[in-house]
mmCIF file of C-alpha atoms in Angstrom:
data_model
loop_
_atom_site.group_PDB
_atom_site.id
_atom_site.type_symbol
_atom_site.label_atom_id
_atom_site.label_comp_id
_atom_site.label_asym_id
_atom_site.label_seq_id
_atom_site.Cartn_x
_atom_site.Cartn_y
_atom_site.Cartn_z
ATOM 1 C CA MET A 1 166.442 117.348 115.885
ATOM 2 C CA LYS A 2 164.646 117.249 112.552
ATOM 3 C CA LEU A 3 163.707 120.813 111.627
ATOM 4 C CA ASN A 4 161.072 121.811 109.088
ATOM 5 C CA ILE A 5 161.053 125.512 108.242
ATOM 6 C CA VAL A 6 157.467 126.140 107.225
ATOM 7 C CA GLY A 7 157.447 129.914 106.906
ATOM 8 C CA GLY A 8 161.074 130.771 106.240
ATOM 9 C CA ALA A 9 160.192 134.152 104.753
ATOM 10 C CA GLY A 10 158.647 135.127 108.096
ATOM 11 C CA LEU A 11 161.713 134.310 110.188
ATOM 12 C CA HIS A 12 164.284 136.956 111.041
ATOM 13 C CA LYS A 13 167.980 136.223 110.485
ATOM 14 C CA SER A 14 168.506 135.856 114.234
ATOM 15 C CA GLU A 15 165.630 133.355 114.415
ATOM 16 C CA LEU A 16 167.104 131.326 111.559
ATOM 17 C CA ARG A 17 170.445 131.225 113.403
ATOM 18 C CA ALA A 18 168.701 130.110 116.588
ATOM 19 C CA VAL A 19 166.689 127.297 114.981
ATOM 20 C CA ASP A 20 169.824 126.127 113.163
ATOM 21 C CA LYS A 21 171.623 125.820 116.517
ATOM 22 C CA MET A 22 168.628 124.031 118.029
ATOM 23 C CA GLU A 23 168.500 121.608 115.098
ATOM 24 C CA LYS A 24 172.146 120.690 115.661
ATOM 25 C CA GLY A 25 171.978 120.580 119.448
ATOM 26 C CA LEU A 26 168.720 118.855 120.324
ATOM 27 C CA GLN A 27 167.785 115.175 120.207
ATOM 28 C CA ASP A 28 167.556 113.561 116.768
ATOM 29 C CA SER A 29 164.199 111.963 117.612
ATOM 30 C CA TRP A 30 162.544 115.355 118.099
ATOM 31 C CA GLN A 31 160.605 117.094 115.319
ATOM 32 C CA ALA A 32 160.438 120.877 115.012
ATOM 33 C CA TYR A 33 158.469 123.284 112.860
ATOM 34 C CA ALA A 34 159.657 126.886 112.544
ATOM 35 C CA GLY A 35 157.754 129.905 111.317
ATOM 36 C CA ILE A 36 154.270 128.433 111.555
ATOM 37 C CA VAL A 37 150.849 129.990 111.953
ATOM 38 C CA ILE A 38 148.112 128.056 113.726
ATOM 39 C CA ALA A 39 144.501 129.245 113.601
ATOM 40 C CA ASP A 40 141.599 128.587 115.920
ATOM 41 C CA SER A 41 138.275 130.292 116.659
ATOM 42 C CA GLN A 42 140.117 133.133 118.424
ATOM 43 C CA GLY A 43 142.318 133.949 115.431
ATOM 44 C CA SER A 44 145.827 133.067 114.356
ATOM 45 C CA MET A 45 148.930 132.399 116.440
ATOM 46 C CA GLU A 46 152.449 132.980 115.147
ATOM 47 C CA ILE A 47 154.801 130.322 116.492
ATOM 48 C CA ASP A 48 158.554 130.825 116.039
ATOM 49 C CA CYS A 49 159.296 127.168 116.737
ATOM 50 C CA LEU A 50 157.092 124.228 117.755
ATOM 51 C CA ILE A 51 159.059 121.215 118.992
ATOM 52 C CA ILE A 52 157.477 117.786 119.363
ATOM 53 C CA THR A 53 159.290 115.415 121.719
ATOM 54 C CA HIS A 54 158.430 111.895 122.816
ATOM 55 C CA ASP A 55 156.200 113.176 125.624
ATOM 56 C CA ARG A 56 155.442 116.859 125.104
ATOM 57 C CA ILE A 57 155.062 119.792 122.746
ATOM 58 C CA LEU A 58 157.271 122.841 123.298
ATOM 59 C CA ILE A 59 156.436 126.320 122.056
ATOM 60 C CA VAL A 60 159.570 128.429 121.629
ATOM 61 C CA GLU A 61 159.501 132.207 121.277
ATOM 62 C CA LEU A 62 162.793 133.534 119.934
ATOM 63 C CA LYS A 63 164.056 136.996 120.864
ATOM 64 C CA GLU A 64 167.338 138.718 120.125
ATOM 65 C CA TRP A 65 167.197 141.002 123.097
ATOM 66 C CA ASN A 66 170.029 142.175 125.290
ATOM 67 C CA GLY A 67 170.459 144.607 128.113
ATOM 68 C CA LYS A 68 168.160 144.955 131.085
ATOM 69 C CA ILE A 69 164.866 143.054 130.738
ATOM 70 C CA THR A 70 162.132 143.864 133.258
ATOM 71 C CA SER A 71 158.422 143.188 133.565
ATOM 72 C CA SER A 72 155.630 145.224 135.114
ATOM 73 C CA ASN A 73 151.910 144.425 134.995
ATOM 74 C CA GLY A 74 152.376 141.979 132.128
ATOM 75 C CA ILE A 75 154.413 144.415 129.999
ATOM 76 C CA TRP A 76 158.066 143.674 129.234
ATOM 77 C CA TYR A 77 160.699 146.392 129.019
ATOM 78 C CA GLN A 78 164.122 146.238 127.410
ATOM 79 C CA ASN A 79 166.446 148.944 128.711
ATOM 80 C CA ASN A 80 163.319 150.743 130.027
ATOM 81 C CA ARG A 81 161.738 150.676 126.532
ATOM 82 C CA ASN A 82 158.228 149.185 126.315
ATOM 83 C CA ARG A 83 158.383 145.913 124.335
ATOM 84 C CA GLY A 84 154.678 145.138 124.708
ATOM 85 C CA LYS A 85 152.825 142.258 126.288
ATOM 86 C CA SER A 86 154.949 139.625 127.964
ATOM 87 C CA PRO A 87 156.080 136.979 125.438
ATOM 88 C CA TYR A 88 155.774 134.484 128.287
ATOM 89 C CA GLN A 89 152.095 135.321 128.777
ATOM 90 C CA ILE A 90 151.394 135.301 125.026
ATOM 91 C CA LYS A 91 152.967 131.846 124.578
ATOM 92 C CA ARG A 92 151.183 130.550 127.674
ATOM 93 C CA GLU A 93 147.881 131.579 126.062
ATOM 94 C CA HIS A 94 148.975 129.997 122.772
ATOM 95 C CA ALA A 95 149.840 126.754 124.588
ATOM 96 C CA GLN A 96 146.356 126.584 126.087
ATOM 97 C CA ARG A 97 144.727 127.263 122.719
ATOM 98 C CA ILE A 98 146.852 124.601 120.999
ATOM 99 C CA LYS A 99 145.989 122.147 123.781
ATOM 100 C CA ASN A 100 142.292 122.855 123.187
ATOM 101 C CA LEU A 101 142.744 122.213 119.458
ATOM 102 C CA LEU A 102 144.443 118.886 120.147
ATOM 103 C CA ILE A 103 141.810 117.604 122.573
ATOM 104 C CA SER A 104 138.798 118.716 120.541
#
């Protein structure tokens, strides 16, 4: 995969390690952009990694979490510690907003 690190200063060391592994392990024809910010009328969206394949766009949220991960009412917990709004839900919202930007 061809990787372009756009906002390298905004990536954590663990995120840099992860995108390096993805660059080496994913298809050469794919393009990826790491550490980007996309803005729309609702504000800005921080995207750890945006991957463009031959037929889709993937939004990747990178976490270096371990231990017990649970979710309750849209809030994620790591080892019973509140980690905030579900990254899944946040990226789902981002995907819809990016889709709207692309079709407008």
